[in-house]
PDB file of C-alpha atoms and ligand atoms in Angstrom:
ATOM      1  CA  MET A   1      33.418  50.536 -72.195  1.00 97.00           C
ATOM      2  CA  ARG A   2      36.485  51.540 -70.187  1.00 98.00           C
ATOM      3  CA  ILE A   3      39.560  50.266 -72.018  1.00 98.00           C
ATOM      4  CA  ALA A   4      43.058  50.470 -70.553  1.00 98.00           C
ATOM      5  CA  LEU A   5      46.177  50.491 -72.683  1.00 98.00           C
ATOM      6  CA  PHE A   6      49.386  49.785 -70.892  1.00 98.00           C
ATOM      7  CA  ASP A   7      53.048  50.099 -71.893  1.00 98.00           C
ATOM      8  CA  SER A   8      56.384  50.633 -70.187  1.00 98.00           C
ATOM      9  CA  GLY A   9      56.450  54.083 -71.747  1.00 98.00           C
ATOM     10  CA  ILE A  10      55.295  56.044 -74.733  1.00 97.00           C
ATOM     11  CA  GLY A  11      55.436  53.160 -77.257  1.00 97.00           C
ATOM     12  CA  GLY A  12      51.844  52.167 -76.509  1.00 98.00           C
ATOM     13  CA  LEU A  13      50.669  55.588 -77.695  1.00 97.00           C
ATOM     14  CA  THR A  14      51.214  54.271 -81.242  1.00 96.00           C
ATOM     15  CA  VAL A  15      48.486  51.702 -80.513  1.00 97.00           C
ATOM     16  CA  LEU A  16      46.277  54.212 -78.696  1.00 97.00           C
ATOM     17  CA  SER A  17      46.490  56.609 -81.632  1.00 94.00           C
ATOM     18  CA  HIS A  18      44.868  53.981 -83.858  1.00 94.00           C
ATOM     19  CA  ALA A  19      42.469  52.583 -81.230  1.00 97.00           C
ATOM     20  CA  ARG A  20      40.971  55.973 -80.382  1.00 96.00           C
ATOM     21  CA  ARG A  21      40.151  56.679 -84.002  1.00 94.00           C
ATOM     22  CA  VAL A  22      38.515  53.352 -84.826  1.00 96.00           C
ATOM     23  CA  LEU A  23      36.683  53.054 -81.475  1.00 97.00           C
ATOM     24  CA  PRO A  24      35.703  56.720 -80.973  1.00 97.00           C
ATOM     25  CA  SER A  25      32.835  56.093 -78.547  1.00 96.00           C
ATOM     26  CA  GLU A  26      34.809  54.205 -75.900  1.00 98.00           C
ATOM     27  CA  GLU A  27      36.579  55.564 -72.837  1.00 98.00           C
ATOM     28  CA  PHE A  28      40.343  54.990 -72.804  1.00 98.00           C
ATOM     29  CA  LEU A  29      42.914  54.999 -70.016  1.00 98.00           C
ATOM     30  CA  PHE A  30      46.572  55.050 -70.968  1.00 98.00           C
ATOM     31  CA  PHE A  31      49.221  53.915 -68.497  1.00 98.00           C
ATOM     32  CA  ALA A  32      52.910  54.550 -69.194  1.00 98.00           C
ATOM     33  CA  ASP A  33      55.207  53.098 -66.551  1.00 98.00           C
ATOM     34  CA  ARG A  34      57.486  56.100 -66.650  1.00 97.00           C
ATOM     35  CA  ASP A  35      59.219  55.183 -63.362  1.00 98.00           C
ATOM     36  CA  HIS A  36      60.456  51.874 -64.760  1.00 98.00           C
ATOM     37  CA  VAL A  37      60.914  52.317 -68.504  1.00 98.00           C
ATOM     38  CA  PRO A  38      62.766  50.663 -70.249  1.00 98.00           C
ATOM     39  CA  TYR A  39      61.536  47.149 -69.537  1.00 98.00           C
ATOM     40  CA  GLY A  40      63.385  45.368 -72.312  1.00 98.00           C
ATOM     41  CA  THR A  41      66.817  45.478 -70.690  1.00 98.00           C
ATOM     42  CA  LYS A  42      65.641  44.699 -67.132  1.00 98.00           C
ATOM     43  CA  SER A  43      65.285  41.304 -65.443  1.00 98.00           C
ATOM     44  CA  VAL A  44      62.202  39.205 -66.134  1.00 98.00           C
ATOM     45  CA  PRO A  45      61.128  39.089 -62.428  1.00 98.00           C
ATOM     46  CA  ALA A  46      61.418  42.885 -62.213  1.00 98.00           C
ATOM     47  CA  VAL A  47      59.202  43.373 -65.284  1.00 98.00           C
ATOM     48  CA  ARG A  48      56.645  40.896 -63.918  1.00 98.00           C
ATOM     49  CA  GLY A  49      56.472  42.968 -60.728  1.00 98.00           C
ATOM     50  CA  TYR A  50      55.902  46.207 -62.661  1.00 98.00           C
ATOM     51  CA  VAL A  51      53.144  44.621 -64.744  1.00 98.00           C
ATOM     52  CA  ARG A  52      51.391  43.312 -61.610  1.00 98.00           C
ATOM     53  CA  GLU A  53      51.414  46.850 -60.167  1.00 98.00           C
ATOM     54  CA  ALA A  54      50.028  48.332 -63.378  1.00 98.00           C
ATOM     55  CA  PHE A  55      47.184  45.799 -63.526  1.00 98.00           C
ATOM     56  CA  ARG A  56      46.319  46.357 -59.875  1.00 98.00           C
ATOM     57  CA  PHE A  57      45.975  50.041 -60.647  1.00 98.00           C
ATOM     58  CA  LEU A  58      44.092  49.699 -63.937  1.00 98.00           C
ATOM     59  CA  VAL A  59      41.695  46.883 -63.085  1.00 98.00           C
ATOM     60  CA  GLU A  60      41.271  47.124 -59.303  1.00 98.00           C
ATOM     61  CA  LYS A  61      41.482  50.926 -58.851  1.00 98.00           C
ATOM     62  CA  GLN A  62      40.343  52.328 -62.190  1.00 98.00           C
ATOM     63  CA  GLY A  63      37.816  49.611 -63.052  1.00 98.00           C
ATOM     64  CA  ALA A  64      39.087  48.855 -66.559  1.00 98.00           C
ATOM     65  CA  ASP A  65      36.749  46.508 -68.451  1.00 98.00           C
ATOM     66  CA  ALA A  66      39.530  45.339 -70.770  1.00 98.00           C
ATOM     67  CA  VAL A  67      43.299  45.779 -70.873  1.00 98.00           C
ATOM     68  CA  VAL A  68      45.511  46.004 -73.935  1.00 98.00           C
ATOM     69  CA  VAL A  69      49.109  45.229 -73.086  1.00 98.00           C
ATOM     70  CA  ALA A  70      50.520  47.529 -75.770  1.00 98.00           C
ATOM     71  CA  CYS A  71      53.987  46.251 -74.987  1.00 98.00           C
ATOM     72  CA  ASN A  72      55.549  43.182 -76.574  1.00 98.00           C
ATOM     73  CA  THR A  73      58.038  42.903 -73.692  1.00 98.00           C
ATOM     74  CA  ALA A  74      55.390  42.824 -70.956  1.00 98.00           C
ATOM     75  CA  THR A  75      53.306  40.410 -73.025  1.00 98.00           C
ATOM     76  CA  SER A  76      56.296  38.126 -73.468  1.00 98.00           C
ATOM     77  CA  VAL A  77      56.873  37.625 -69.753  1.00 98.00           C
ATOM     78  CA  ALA A  78      53.715  38.578 -67.858  1.00 98.00           C
ATOM     79  CA  VAL A  79      50.502  38.224 -69.875  1.00 98.00           C
ATOM     80  CA  ASP A  80      49.865  34.578 -68.937  1.00 97.00           C
ATOM     81  CA  GLU A  81      50.021  35.400 -65.229  1.00 98.00           C
ATOM     82  CA  MET A  82      47.693  38.403 -65.684  1.00 98.00           C
ATOM     83  CA  ARG A  83      45.175  36.210 -67.503  1.00 98.00           C
ATOM     84  CA  ARG A  84      45.204  33.819 -64.566  1.00 98.00           C
ATOM     85  CA  LEU A  85      44.684  36.675 -62.080  1.00 98.00           C
ATOM     86  CA  TYR A  86      42.032  38.763 -63.871  1.00 98.00           C
ATOM     87  CA  GLU A  87      38.801  37.943 -65.641  1.00 98.00           C
ATOM     88  CA  VAL A  88      38.642  41.013 -67.876  1.00 98.00           C
ATOM     89  CA  PRO A  89      39.687  40.485 -71.519  1.00 98.00           C
ATOM     90  CA  ILE A  90      43.465  40.976 -71.791  1.00 98.00           C
ATOM     91  CA  ILE A  91      44.879  41.556 -75.256  1.00 98.00           C
ATOM     92  CA  GLY A  92      48.621  41.115 -75.580  1.00 98.00           C
ATOM     93  CA  MET A  93      51.044  41.991 -78.364  1.00 98.00           C
ATOM     94  CA  GLU A  94      53.550  39.703 -80.004  1.00 98.00           C
ATOM     95  CA  PRO A  95      55.858  40.512 -82.923  1.00 98.00           C
ATOM     96  CA  ALA A  96      53.807  40.021 -86.118  1.00 98.00           C
ATOM     97  CA  VAL A  97      55.957  37.140 -87.401  1.00 98.00           C
ATOM     98  CA  LYS A  98      53.062  35.170 -88.846  1.00 97.00           C
ATOM     99  CA  LYS A  99      51.698  38.170 -90.763  1.00 97.00           C
ATOM    100  CA  ALA A 100      55.135  39.022 -92.196  1.00 98.00           C
ATOM    101  CA  LEU A 101      55.769  35.451 -93.370  1.00 97.00           C
ATOM    102  CA  ALA A 102      52.275  35.193 -94.856  1.00 97.00           C
ATOM    103  CA  GLN A 103      52.855  38.328 -96.954  1.00 95.00           C
ATOM    104  CA  ASP A 104      55.788  36.881 -98.870  1.00 94.00           C
ATOM    105  CA  GLY A 105      56.998  33.448 -97.840  1.00 87.00           C
ATOM    106  CA  GLU A 106      60.177  33.492 -99.939  1.00 95.00           C
ATOM    107  CA  ARG A 107      62.325  36.409 -98.889  1.00 98.00           C
ATOM    108  CA  ARG A 108      63.704  36.817 -95.379  1.00 98.00           C
ATOM    109  CA  VAL A 109      62.041  38.637 -92.469  1.00 98.00           C
ATOM    110  CA  LEU A 110      63.918  40.683 -89.858  1.00 98.00           C
ATOM    111  CA  VAL A 111      62.140  40.692 -86.501  1.00 98.00           C
ATOM    112  CA  THR A 112      63.192  43.605 -84.284  1.00 98.00           C
ATOM    113  CA  ALA A 113      62.242  43.865 -80.601  1.00 98.00           C
ATOM    114  CA  THR A 114      63.699  44.436 -77.134  1.00 98.00           C
ATOM    115  CA  PRO A 115      66.229  41.972 -75.643  1.00 98.00           C
ATOM    116  CA  ILE A 116      63.610  40.401 -73.325  1.00 98.00           C
ATOM    117  CA  THR A 117      61.262  39.731 -76.251  1.00 98.00           C
ATOM    118  CA  ILE A 118      64.051  38.505 -78.548  1.00 98.00           C
ATOM    119  CA  ASN A 119      65.382  36.078 -75.923  1.00 98.00           C
ATOM    120  CA  GLY A 120      61.961  35.031 -74.654  1.00 98.00           C
ATOM    121  CA  GLU A 121      60.374  31.620 -74.860  1.00 97.00           C
ATOM    122  CA  LYS A 122      57.156  33.061 -76.353  1.00 97.00           C
ATOM    123  CA  LEU A 123      58.936  34.405 -79.453  1.00 98.00           C
ATOM    124  CA  ARG A 124      60.991  31.221 -79.814  1.00 98.00           C
ATOM    125  CA  ARG A 125      57.757  29.211 -79.904  1.00 98.00           C
ATOM    126  CA  LEU A 126      56.079  31.653 -82.295  1.00 98.00           C
ATOM    127  CA  VAL A 127      58.999  31.497 -84.726  1.00 98.00           C
ATOM    128  CA  SER A 128      59.308  27.726 -84.618  1.00 98.00           C
ATOM    129  CA  ALA A 129      55.550  27.377 -85.252  1.00 98.00           C
ATOM    130  CA  HIS A 130      55.541  29.580 -88.367  1.00 97.00           C
ATOM    131  CA  ASP A 131      59.067  29.810 -89.779  1.00 97.00           C
ATOM    132  CA  THR A 132      59.059  26.473 -91.590  1.00 96.00           C
ATOM    133  CA  HIS A 133      61.545  27.687 -94.247  1.00 96.00           C
ATOM    134  CA  HIS A 134      63.957  29.326 -91.762  1.00 97.00           C
ATOM    135  CA  LEU A 135      63.494  32.828 -93.110  1.00 98.00           C
ATOM    136  CA  VAL A 136      63.394  34.729 -89.826  1.00 98.00           C
ATOM    137  CA  ASP A 137      66.276  36.666 -88.241  1.00 98.00           C
ATOM    138  CA  LEU A 138      65.998  38.303 -84.827  1.00 98.00           C
ATOM    139  CA  LEU A 139      67.515  41.652 -83.882  1.00 98.00           C
ATOM    140  CA  ALA A 140      67.333  43.459 -80.523  1.00 98.00           C
ATOM    141  CA  LEU A 141      67.289  47.264 -80.763  1.00 98.00           C
ATOM    142  CA  PRO A 142      67.181  48.411 -77.117  1.00 98.00           C
ATOM    143  CA  ARG A 143      68.560  51.893 -77.738  1.00 98.00           C
ATOM    144  CA  LEU A 144      65.518  52.860 -79.826  1.00 98.00           C
ATOM    145  CA  VAL A 145      63.464  52.760 -76.623  1.00 98.00           C
ATOM    146  CA  GLU A 146      65.870  55.216 -74.952  1.00 98.00           C
ATOM    147  CA  PHE A 147      65.866  57.502 -77.993  1.00 98.00           C
ATOM    148  CA  ALA A 148      62.050  57.473 -78.140  1.00 98.00           C
ATOM    149  CA  GLU A 149      61.668  58.237 -74.445  1.00 97.00           C
ATOM    150  CA  ARG A 150      63.809  61.331 -74.827  1.00 95.00           C
ATOM    151  CA  ARG A 151      61.992  62.332 -78.035  1.00 95.00           C
ATOM    152  CA  GLU A 152      65.077  61.893 -80.190  1.00 97.00           C
ATOM    153  CA  PHE A 153      63.520  60.426 -83.332  1.00 97.00           C
ATOM    154  CA  VAL A 154      65.514  61.840 -86.196  1.00 97.00           C
ATOM    155  CA  SER A 155      69.162  62.533 -85.487  1.00 98.00           C
ATOM    156  CA  PRO A 156      72.626  61.505 -86.666  1.00 98.00           C
ATOM    157  CA  ARG A 157      72.897  59.312 -83.537  1.00 98.00           C
ATOM    158  CA  VAL A 158      69.668  57.436 -84.300  1.00 98.00           C
ATOM    159  CA  GLU A 159      70.706  57.000 -87.902  1.00 98.00           C
ATOM    160  CA  GLU A 160      74.182  55.745 -86.981  1.00 98.00           C
ATOM    161  CA  TYR A 161      72.770  53.307 -84.417  1.00 98.00           C
ATOM    162  CA  LEU A 162      70.326  51.838 -86.921  1.00 98.00           C
ATOM    163  CA  TRP A 163      72.882  51.833 -89.719  1.00 98.00           C
ATOM    164  CA  ASN A 164      75.326  49.792 -87.594  1.00 98.00           C
ATOM    165  CA  ALA A 165      72.622  47.451 -86.302  1.00 98.00           C
ATOM    166  CA  LEU A 166      71.384  46.714 -89.831  1.00 98.00           C
ATOM    167  CA  ALA A 167      74.844  46.444 -91.404  1.00 98.00           C
ATOM    168  CA  PRO A 168      75.215  42.646 -90.889  1.00 98.00           C
ATOM    169  CA  TYR A 169      72.048  41.957 -92.943  1.00 98.00           C
ATOM    170  CA  ASP A 170      71.970  41.829 -96.719  1.00 98.00           C
ATOM    171  CA  LEU A 171      68.642  43.641 -96.913  1.00 97.00           C
ATOM    172  CA  VAL A 172      67.975  42.998-100.603  1.00 97.00           C
ATOM    173  CA  HIS A 173      66.995  39.474 -99.525  1.00 98.00           C
ATOM    174  CA  TYR A 174      64.348  40.693 -97.078  1.00 98.00           C
ATOM    175  CA  SER A 175      60.646  41.353 -97.629  1.00 98.00           C
ATOM    176  CA  ALA A 176      59.867  42.911 -94.248  1.00 98.00           C
ATOM    177  CA  VAL A 177      61.066  44.347 -90.991  1.00 98.00           C
ATOM    178  CA  VAL A 178      58.751  43.431 -88.130  1.00 98.00           C
ATOM    179  CA  LEU A 179      58.434  46.209 -85.553  1.00 98.00           C
ATOM    180  CA  GLY A 180      58.146  43.987 -82.485  1.00 98.00           C
ATOM    181  CA  CYS A 181      58.279  46.797 -79.948  1.00 98.00           C
ATOM    182  CA  THR A 182      55.705  49.575 -79.902  1.00 98.00           C
ATOM    183  CA  HIS A 183      58.441  52.186 -79.381  1.00 98.00           C
ATOM    184  CA  PHE A 184      59.961  51.292 -82.752  1.00 98.00           C
ATOM    185  CA  ASN A 185      57.021  52.678 -84.764  1.00 98.00           C
ATOM    186  CA  TYR A 186      58.288  56.196 -84.054  1.00 98.00           C
ATOM    187  CA  PHE A 187      61.367  55.529 -86.212  1.00 98.00           C
ATOM    188  CA  LYS A 188      59.647  54.514 -89.441  1.00 98.00           C
ATOM    189  CA  ASP A 189      60.808  57.648 -91.277  1.00 98.00           C
ATOM    190  CA  THR A 190      64.474  57.054 -90.431  1.00 98.00           C
ATOM    191  CA  LEU A 191      64.183  53.321 -91.111  1.00 98.00           C
ATOM    192  CA  ARG A 192      62.460  54.034 -94.435  1.00 98.00           C
ATOM    193  CA  ARG A 193      65.531  55.984 -95.548  1.00 97.00           C
ATOM    194  CA  LEU A 194      67.881  53.158 -94.537  1.00 97.00           C
ATOM    195  CA  LEU A 195      65.938  50.208 -95.942  1.00 98.00           C
ATOM    196  CA  PRO A 196      65.598  49.189 -99.583  1.00 97.00           C
ATOM    197  CA  LYS A 197      62.188  50.182-101.048  1.00 96.00           C
ATOM    198  CA  ALA A 198      61.105  46.543-101.370  1.00 97.00           C
ATOM    199  CA  VAL A 199      61.353  46.005 -97.606  1.00 98.00           C
ATOM    200  CA  GLY A 200      58.023  46.807 -95.935  1.00 97.00           C
ATOM    201  CA  PHE A 201      57.096  47.336 -92.286  1.00 98.00           C
ATOM    202  CA  VAL A 202      54.901  44.937 -90.390  1.00 98.00           C
ATOM    203  CA  ASP A 203      53.570  45.728 -86.938  1.00 97.00           C
ATOM    204  CA  GLY A 204      50.845  44.397 -84.684  1.00 95.00           C
ATOM    205  CA  ASN A 205      49.045  47.675 -83.953  1.00 95.00           C
ATOM    206  CA  GLU A 206      45.984  47.296 -86.164  1.00 94.00           C
ATOM    207  CA  GLY A 207      45.719  43.570 -85.476  1.00 96.00           C
ATOM    208  CA  THR A 208      45.771  44.245 -81.733  1.00 98.00           C
ATOM    209  CA  VAL A 209      42.934  46.764 -81.976  1.00 98.00           C
ATOM    210  CA  GLU A 210      40.921  44.343 -84.135  1.00 97.00           C
ATOM    211  CA  GLU A 211      41.502  41.653 -81.528  1.00 98.00           C
ATOM    212  CA  LEU A 212      40.391  44.087 -78.809  1.00 98.00           C
ATOM    213  CA  ALA A 213      37.160  44.747 -80.721  1.00 98.00           C
ATOM    214  CA  ARG A 214      36.592  41.037 -81.307  1.00 98.00           C
ATOM    215  CA  ARG A 215      37.171  40.097 -77.655  1.00 97.00           C
ATOM    216  CA  THR A 216      34.949  42.869 -76.300  1.00 98.00           C
ATOM    217  CA  GLY A 217      32.214  42.638 -78.932  1.00 97.00           C
ATOM    218  CA  LEU A 218      32.816  46.236 -80.084  1.00 97.00           C
ATOM    219  CA  CYS A 219      32.538  47.362 -83.705  1.00 96.00           C
ATOM    220  CA  THR A 220      35.421  49.331 -85.172  1.00 96.00           C
ATOM    221  CA  MET A 221      34.715  52.274 -87.493  1.00 94.00           C
ATOM    222  CA  PRO A 222      36.840  53.592 -90.357  1.00 93.00           C
ATOM    223  CA  ALA A 223      39.375  55.970 -88.806  1.00 88.00           C
ATOM    224  CA  GLY A 224      37.954  59.484 -88.997  1.00 82.00           C
ATOM    225  CA  THR A 225      38.469  62.777 -87.249  1.00 82.00           C
ATOM    226  CA  GLN A 226      36.443  61.835 -84.163  1.00 91.00           C
ATOM    227  CA  MET A 227      38.577  60.462 -81.317  1.00 92.00           C
ATOM    228  CA  ALA A 228      37.671  58.679 -78.108  1.00 97.00           C
ATOM    229  CA  SER A 229      38.468  60.419 -74.837  1.00 96.00           C
ATOM    230  CA  CYS A 230      41.511  59.260 -72.899  1.00 97.00           C
ATOM    231  CA  ARG A 231      42.904  59.820 -69.413  1.00 98.00           C
ATOM    232  CA  PHE A 232      46.667  59.473 -69.074  1.00 98.00           C
ATOM    233  CA  PHE A 233      48.617  58.031 -66.160  1.00 98.00           C
ATOM    234  CA  GLU A 234      52.325  57.744 -65.477  1.00 97.00           C
ATOM    235  CA  SER A 235      53.067  54.838 -63.133  1.00 98.00           C
ATOM    236  CA  GLY A 236      49.691  55.353 -61.468  1.00 96.00           C
ATOM    237  CA  ARG A 237      49.807  59.162 -61.250  1.00 97.00           C
ATOM    238  CA  PRO A 238      47.338  61.144 -63.372  1.00 98.00           C
ATOM    239  CA  VAL A 239      49.053  63.271 -66.000  1.00 97.00           C
ATOM    240  CA  ALA A 240      47.917  66.849 -65.571  1.00 92.00           C
ATOM    241  CA  GLY A 241      49.175  70.240 -66.599  1.00 93.00           C
ATOM    242  CA  ALA A 242      49.762  71.830 -69.944  1.00 96.00           C
ATOM    243  CA  GLU A 243      53.385  70.771 -70.502  1.00 95.00           C
ATOM    244  CA  PRO A 244      53.054  66.996 -69.822  1.00 95.00           C
ATOM    245  CA  LEU A 245      49.828  66.815 -71.840  1.00 96.00           C
ATOM    246  CA  ALA A 246      51.438  68.704 -74.725  1.00 96.00           C
ATOM    247  CA  ARG A 247      54.324  66.207 -74.665  1.00 95.00           C
ATOM    248  CA  ILE A 248      51.829  63.329 -74.992  1.00 96.00           C
ATOM    249  CA  GLU A 249      50.026  65.147 -77.814  1.00 95.00           C
ATOM    250  CA  SER A 250      53.302  65.536 -79.683  1.00 96.00           C
ATOM    251  CA  TYR A 251      53.959  61.783 -79.393  1.00 96.00           C
ATOM    252  CA  LEU A 252      50.430  61.050 -80.610  1.00 95.00           C
ATOM    253  CA  ALA A 253      50.853  63.403 -83.557  1.00 95.00           C
ATOM    254  CA  ARG A 254      54.106  61.695 -84.528  1.00 96.00           C
ATOM    255  CA  ALA A 255      52.506  58.256 -84.069  1.00 95.00           C
ATOM    256  CA  ALA A 256      49.694  59.256 -86.467  1.00 92.00           C
ATOM    257  CA  ARG A 257      52.241  60.476 -89.047  1.00 95.00           C
ATOM    258  CA  MET A 258      54.273  57.270 -88.753  1.00 96.00           C
ATOM    259  CA  GLU A 259      51.126  55.195 -89.381  1.00 92.00           C
ATOM    260  CA  GLU A 260      51.094  56.586 -92.937  1.00 92.00           C
ATOM    261  CA  ILE A 261      54.574  55.194 -93.704  1.00 93.00           C
ATOM    262  CA  VAL A 262      54.499  51.673 -95.122  1.00 90.00           C
TER     263      VAL A 262
HETATM  264  N1  DGL B   1      57.268  49.244 -75.892  1.00 96.64           N
HETATM  265  C1  DGL B   1      57.680  48.025 -75.338  1.00 96.64           C
HETATM  266  C2  DGL B   1      57.515  46.840 -76.280  1.00 96.64           C
HETATM  267  O1  DGL B   1      56.629  46.852 -77.123  1.00 96.64           O
HETATM  268  C3  DGL B   1      58.925  47.920 -74.505  1.00 96.64           C
HETATM  269  C4  DGL B   1      59.991  48.932 -74.492  1.00 96.64           C
HETATM  270  C5  DGL B   1      60.866  48.830 -73.247  1.00 96.64           C
HETATM  271  O2  DGL B   1      60.412  49.288 -72.218  1.00 96.64           O
HETATM  272  O3  DGL B   1      61.975  48.280 -73.328  1.00 96.64           O
HETATM  273  O4  DGL B   1      58.205  45.856 -76.163  1.00 96.64           O
END
């Protein structure tokens, strides 16, 4: 089966890294909208336009049999329209609020995402459906997307940005930080140093791949060394050449390392 994963940028590679290892026999396409990243600080109509373009390319030109929107921001504003336009299974991503609340239910949960996701109607509805004890706080971290896109993962600037953003929260009262943007997974090592040990990470990556398997009737395998093939595109252009492919490989390697951090 030809499965497309789509994100504004390199965040979706954190989902691909997992998907390729648990579905090693499938054929993957990865689309990063490099011309338009970041999405999270742009206008909603602009993002909807970019997502339409990406779907036209992936479904109509590349013949994808299923599309994973590995982007919480695009899911927030455009997935409903895409489901009306296309018949292929479309798997979106939403911040894993329900999972985080189910894990504890007493301590607070800090949901981090881009400004579009944080201010979106979809997240508001998700929180009001599950946060019956008013335990959820929302925090936009748009600069993490910029840092990730320029491969600045561990630096005094990243640390200072996160330190200041987290300062208003008394983190001893929290059980989890929800990584509600796929770009944020790249910063788990820095976040781990800043957060108390009792605060865990919750993201939607594994759940999304399980949902992909369920919707397409595929069977996942325990992650091993075998990996599915993948063709990479940047805003519709095939990625070719040693340097750009090496850059993607370095993101994938970091994504795999970050998956180990809980
Ligand atoms: N990686 C995306 C997400 O999961 C969006 C990042 C951006 O382009 O702002 O929301």
